[in-house]
Amino acid sequence: MSEITIEHLSVSFTRRRAGAFAALQDVSAHITPQTFVAILGLSGSGKTTLLNVVAGLLQPTSGRVLLDGRPITGPGSDRGVVFQQDALFMWRSVVKNVEYGLEVKGMPRAQRRALAEHWLTVVGLKDFAHFFPKELSGGMKKRCQLAMVLANEPTTLLMDEPYGALDYVTKCQLQDELLALLHTTPKTTLFVTHDIEEALYLSDRVLILSRGRLIADMPVTFDSPRTNDLRLSPEFAIAKQRLWRSLDGATQQRPLSLTGLPASIPEQP
Amino acid sequence: MLATSRPHRQRRALTYHIASLVALLAFWWLLSYYTNSAHIIHGASALPSPLSVLNAIAGLSVFLAPGTPTTLAHGLAALWQNTLVSAERLLGGVLLGAAIGITAGLLLAWSKLVRLLVQGPVLLVRTIPLMALVPLFLAWWGGTSFGILAFIAFAVFSVVVISTVEAAGNVPPELVNLARTLGAARFRIYRTVILPAIVPAVIGGLRVVIGIGWALLLAGEYLGAQNGLGHVLIMAEDYLYTARMALIVVMIMVYTFVLDRLFTLAADWITRWMPKD
Amino acid sequence: MKMNTSTTRMPPKGRVAEHNTDAVGAPGIGSRLAIARYWARAETKVLPLVGVLIFLGLWQTLASVLGPYKLPALTSLWPQVVTDLWKNRLLEAQGGGSHGLAPDIVYTIESTLSGGALGVCLGLFVGLAMGRSYIVRGWLEWPIQLGRTIPPLAIIPFLVIWFGPARSAQVGVVLFSTTVVVVVTTTAAIRNVDPIYSRRALTLGASSNRIFATIILPAIVPEVLAGIRVAIGLAWGVEVVSEYAGAPAGMGTVFEKMIPYEALAVIIVAIFWVTVMAVLVDLLIVLTRRRLTRWMPRASR
Ligand SMILES: Nc1ncnc2c1ncn2[C@@H]1O[C@H](COP(=O)(O)OP(=O)(O)OP(=O)(O)O)[C@@H](O)[C@H]1O
Ligand SMILES: [Mg+2]
């Protein structure tokens, strides 16, 4: 069912001269199955680090992360990761990229080809199955990565600023596609972003990280299905402003005060 | 500079190219004509004319077997035979060296301890000018075909192993992580991520050694071989058969050109997934 | 590296970067960490040295198995490295002169460097002319491509016949091989200069001569120096083998005289000295490059 429990998680890196640097400090959160959680924070706040720990690519320095009650020991195909960089196997065609995870599972050739083609259809890349990644645009590469991850049928989806480098309209399209997809096959999703609007539009809950600490945790209660009209509604603007203020406060040197922030972001009337 | 249009300039460049070749050939012919009348060294012309180079093919017949009649067919056969001998040494050496180099490079990339241990000796050996090492190989294998093949294999190995280790270290970590999150184990990651990712760098390294491949082969064949194009060339020098020398040089040029083309075609096809520039 | 212990002593607020975790708190853990960190830094320097020692040890052991005709022992080789410079009996008996390797080393250095220097000058001149004028490029491009297909060693026999077994034959071969490499890298470097720079200068009103002098020339320096480095590195080998094909002196003639006697010790000593020379000259080129490319970001030098 994939329920994620983060308990007093700290991660520190050794830097060459400066000694230990804490990228995450005492982060705790409980994420119920099939919720969409956006992790918001400024550059360098530890978002990727948190995601990497959940993905099993990074060992916590202290504390632990449980997946369905069991500690995470390493990466696994139950958690699909869409990376911040364009991580595609450049030497494989699009469809062969999507097949990779199925290959690892030892699925016979015909079966995995059929499955890969199905997922390419889902993300709208059917006609590009035999292209090399170099022939795809940025948005298509993201779609390809998503198909690659989805083909593995993970129960948890971990996405690291997947739409960071895209134009506004494409970004909105991909967001809608993602929501539609998760509607049919619900998954627990951790979605890292520094885009306030994206976080609000997609998620059921927003976690804000600042300098390695979890400084806010708020539910987002807009109705679903969400449409582009929501982006322009006054409620959305208010919620956006509040998130903005808490992020802005995070950049100030003075200790952050959480007073004035709402406990939750109001439901759409 | 900006006034002339592109296609126009390209047409003009082609005219220059062809003119340059014609001029080169004419220059060669005229110079050989002049040296033939003025500079005869021991009965041989210092610069053979293009025609006499073609005529020299028949003369190669002696390399087939002592007493073979001097005919064009026999000459071509002898040329073919020595070409095969040289090609076997060159290509065999390149393939052997590349195979060992890539394997060793991947093993080195696997373990940091071994990599650091081997790093010193490899750098030490790599600083030696490659061609200065021929005498060692000749002393060990006495100028046999295998000695020359081993020398070329060593040269190729020493270049390929370094580019393999470097390339394996430069594989983007996110690709490795991607494979890990899709459930791949370490050996599979080596086979399906590291190995394909280093191909362009290995091809780059191979291109460098193939560029000096004929030089390595000639170095080996000059210093000690009983057959092969290099042997024919150095024997011709002893007898001042300049036309025969020129023939061999022209043949080597043709082979180099063909080999280079084939290699480029193959390399472009293998790395067709790479973004160009 | 996994650090299970350090965060327990971490101060609550975010500032940890300057805090030295080793200096305070539980000394046992701290010093173990310190050792681990120290080793992480030292192993990259220590292990290669250990590797070299193992390599030399292997050589010594193999030598005692194979015998001096296949692989001379390091212990017997070591004194020879210096004494052979002045005197070697076998070499003297083979007509190599009574002064050991020294005259041959000097001959090889002189020929390589003079041929190399001439080749670099000629190559730069031709390469720059080809980059500057498309008429020169049109005329020379195909002949240069043809020249590339000739292995330098293939023209040695001609030079020996034309000039006799004299220094000019060796200098000629090295000149040829160096010129071709330098021309090819220079023209490639000019092609690789990002046109954005020339366009920027054009929009500032610079003439094409000025662009060539102030933009193209400085931009190609690193690539051209890398090409020169390759060319000179190749030149040593070309020189030595060309000496073998006919020369009054030089390392190649030492090889020629020693191979029939399987006098491996002398051959290895000769290779050693050629390598030392090659490394010294290479170092010189690298230092020059560092001096000329101080303006570049460190990574791309
Ligand atoms: N491997 C590492 N070694 C040392 N420091 C690291 C390492 N990885 C991350 N850090 C540091 O940890 C902090 C958090 O990094 P992280 O990548 O999690 O940031 P982020 O929130 O994802 O930022 P961005 O939005 O720019 O991607 C940064 O200050 C970074 O310098
Ligand atoms: Mg990040």
Coordinates of C-alpha atoms in Angstrom, one line a residue, chain B residues 1-2 4 9 12-14 16-21 23-24 41 45-48 112-113 116-121 124-125 127-136 138-142 211-212 214-216 218-219 222-224 233-234 236-237 240-243 245-247 249 252-254 256-257 260, chain C residues 39-40 43-56 66 69-71 132 134-143 145-162 202 208 233-234 236-238 240-242 244-246 255 259 262 264 267-268 271 274-275 278-279:
Chain B
M1 CA 34.2 37.6 -47.1
L2 CA 30.5 38.0 -46.3
T4 CA 29.9 35.7 -51.6
R9 CA 32.0 29.4 -52.4
R12 CA 34.7 27.3 -55.9
A13 CA 36.4 25.3 -53.1
L14 CA 35.8 22.1 -55.1
Y16 CA 40.5 24.4 -56.0
H17 CA 40.5 20.9 -54.5
I18 CA 40.5 19.3 -57.9
A19 CA 43.0 21.8 -59.3
S20 CA 45.3 21.1 -56.4
L21 CA 45.2 17.3 -57.1
A23 CA 48.7 20.2 -59.9
L24 CA 50.2 17.8 -57.5
I41 CA 71.5 7.2 -58.3
S45 CA 65.7 7.5 -60.5
A46 CA 65.5 9.4 -57.3
L47 CA 61.9 10.2 -57.9
P48 CA 60.0 7.6 -60.0
K112 CA 39.0 1.6 -6.5
L113 CA 41.8 -0.3 -4.7
L116 CA 44.8 3.1 -7.5
L117 CA 47.4 0.3 -7.4
V118 CA 47.6 -0.1 -11.1
Q119 CA 47.5 3.7 -11.8
G120 CA 51.2 4.2 -11.1
P121 CA 52.7 1.5 -13.3
L124 CA 54.9 4.9 -15.9
V125 CA 54.7 2.7 -19.0
T127 CA 55.1 7.9 -20.7
I128 CA 57.4 5.8 -22.9
P129 CA 57.2 6.8 -26.5
L130 CA 55.3 3.9 -28.0
M131 CA 57.5 3.3 -31.0
A132 CA 60.6 3.2 -28.8
L133 CA 59.2 0.0 -27.4
V134 CA 59.5 -2.0 -30.6
P135 CA 63.0 -3.3 -29.8
L136 CA 61.7 -4.9 -26.6
L138 CA 61.5 -7.8 -31.1
A139 CA 63.9 -9.1 -28.5
W140 CA 61.2 -11.1 -26.9
W141 CA 59.6 -12.6 -30.0
G142 CA 62.5 -12.2 -32.5
G211 CA 45.7 6.9 -36.9
I212 CA 49.2 5.7 -35.9
W214 CA 50.4 1.9 -39.9
A215 CA 53.3 3.7 -38.3
L216 CA 53.4 1.1 -35.5
L218 CA 55.9 -0.2 -40.2
A219 CA 58.1 0.3 -37.1
Y222 CA 61.2 -2.4 -40.5
L223 CA 63.0 -3.6 -37.4
G224 CA 62.4 -7.3 -37.9
L233 CA 59.5 -1.4 -48.5
I234 CA 62.7 -1.6 -46.5
A236 CA 63.4 -2.0 -51.8
E237 CA 65.4 0.7 -50.0
L240 CA 67.3 1.4 -54.4
Y241 CA 64.2 0.3 -56.1
T242 CA 62.5 3.7 -55.8
A243 CA 59.5 2.8 -58.0
M245 CA 59.1 2.0 -52.7
A246 CA 56.7 4.5 -54.1
L247 CA 54.3 1.7 -55.0
V249 CA 53.7 3.9 -50.1
I252 CA 49.6 2.1 -47.8
M253 CA 47.9 5.5 -48.5
V254 CA 45.0 3.7 -50.2
T256 CA 44.8 4.0 -44.7
F257 CA 42.1 5.9 -46.5
D260 CA 39.7 5.3 -42.0
Chain C
W39 CA 43.1 7.8 4.8
A40 CA 40.5 8.9 2.2
E43 CA 45.1 6.6 -0.3
T44 CA 45.1 8.4 -3.7
K45 CA 48.7 9.2 -3.1
V46 CA 50.0 6.2 -1.2
L47 CA 48.4 3.4 -3.3
P48 CA 49.8 4.3 -6.6
L49 CA 53.3 4.3 -5.0
V50 CA 52.6 0.9 -3.5
G51 CA 51.5 -0.1 -7.0
V52 CA 54.8 1.0 -8.5
L53 CA 56.7 -0.9 -5.8
I54 CA 54.7 -4.1 -6.6
F55 CA 55.4 -3.6 -10.3
L56 CA 59.1 -3.3 -9.7
L66 CA 63.4 -15.5 -17.4
Y69 CA 68.3 -12.2 -22.2
K70 CA 64.6 -12.0 -21.7
L71 CA 64.4 -9.5 -18.8
R132 CA 42.7 32.8 -42.8
Y134 CA 39.7 30.0 -48.1
I135 CA 41.8 30.1 -51.3
V136 CA 44.8 28.7 -49.5
R137 CA 42.5 26.2 -47.8
G138 CA 41.0 25.2 -51.1
W139 CA 44.4 24.5 -52.6
L140 CA 45.9 22.8 -49.6
E141 CA 43.1 20.8 -48.0
W142 CA 43.2 17.7 -50.2
P143 CA 47.0 17.6 -50.3
Q145 CA 44.4 15.0 -46.3
L146 CA 46.6 12.9 -48.7
G147 CA 49.6 13.6 -46.5
R148 CA 47.8 12.4 -43.5
T149 CA 47.4 9.0 -45.1
I150 CA 51.2 8.6 -45.4
P151 CA 52.7 7.1 -42.2
P152 CA 55.8 9.2 -41.6
L153 CA 57.9 6.1 -41.4
A154 CA 57.0 5.2 -45.0
I155 CA 58.9 8.2 -46.3
I156 CA 62.1 7.4 -44.4
P157 CA 63.5 5.2 -47.2
F158 CA 63.1 8.0 -49.7
L159 CA 64.8 10.5 -47.5
V160 CA 67.6 8.2 -46.8
I161 CA 68.1 7.7 -50.6
W162 CA 67.9 11.4 -51.3
L202 CA 31.7 42.1 -36.2
S208 CA 38.2 40.5 -40.4
G233 CA 55.3 13.1 -28.3
L234 CA 55.0 11.2 -31.6
W236 CA 60.4 10.8 -30.5
G237 CA 59.2 7.5 -31.8
V238 CA 59.4 8.5 -35.4
V240 CA 64.1 6.6 -33.2
V241 CA 62.6 4.3 -35.8
S242 CA 63.9 6.4 -38.7
Y244 CA 67.0 2.5 -37.4
A245 CA 66.5 2.8 -41.1
G246 CA 69.8 4.6 -41.7
F255 CA 68.8 -0.7 -31.0
I259 CA 68.9 -6.5 -31.1
E262 CA 69.6 -9.7 -27.4
L264 CA 68.2 -6.2 -23.6
I267 CA 68.1 -1.5 -25.0
I268 CA 66.1 -0.8 -21.8
I271 CA 64.5 3.4 -23.8
V274 CA 64.6 8.5 -24.5
T275 CA 61.6 8.5 -22.1
A278 CA 60.4 13.0 -23.8
V279 CA 59.0 13.6 -20.4

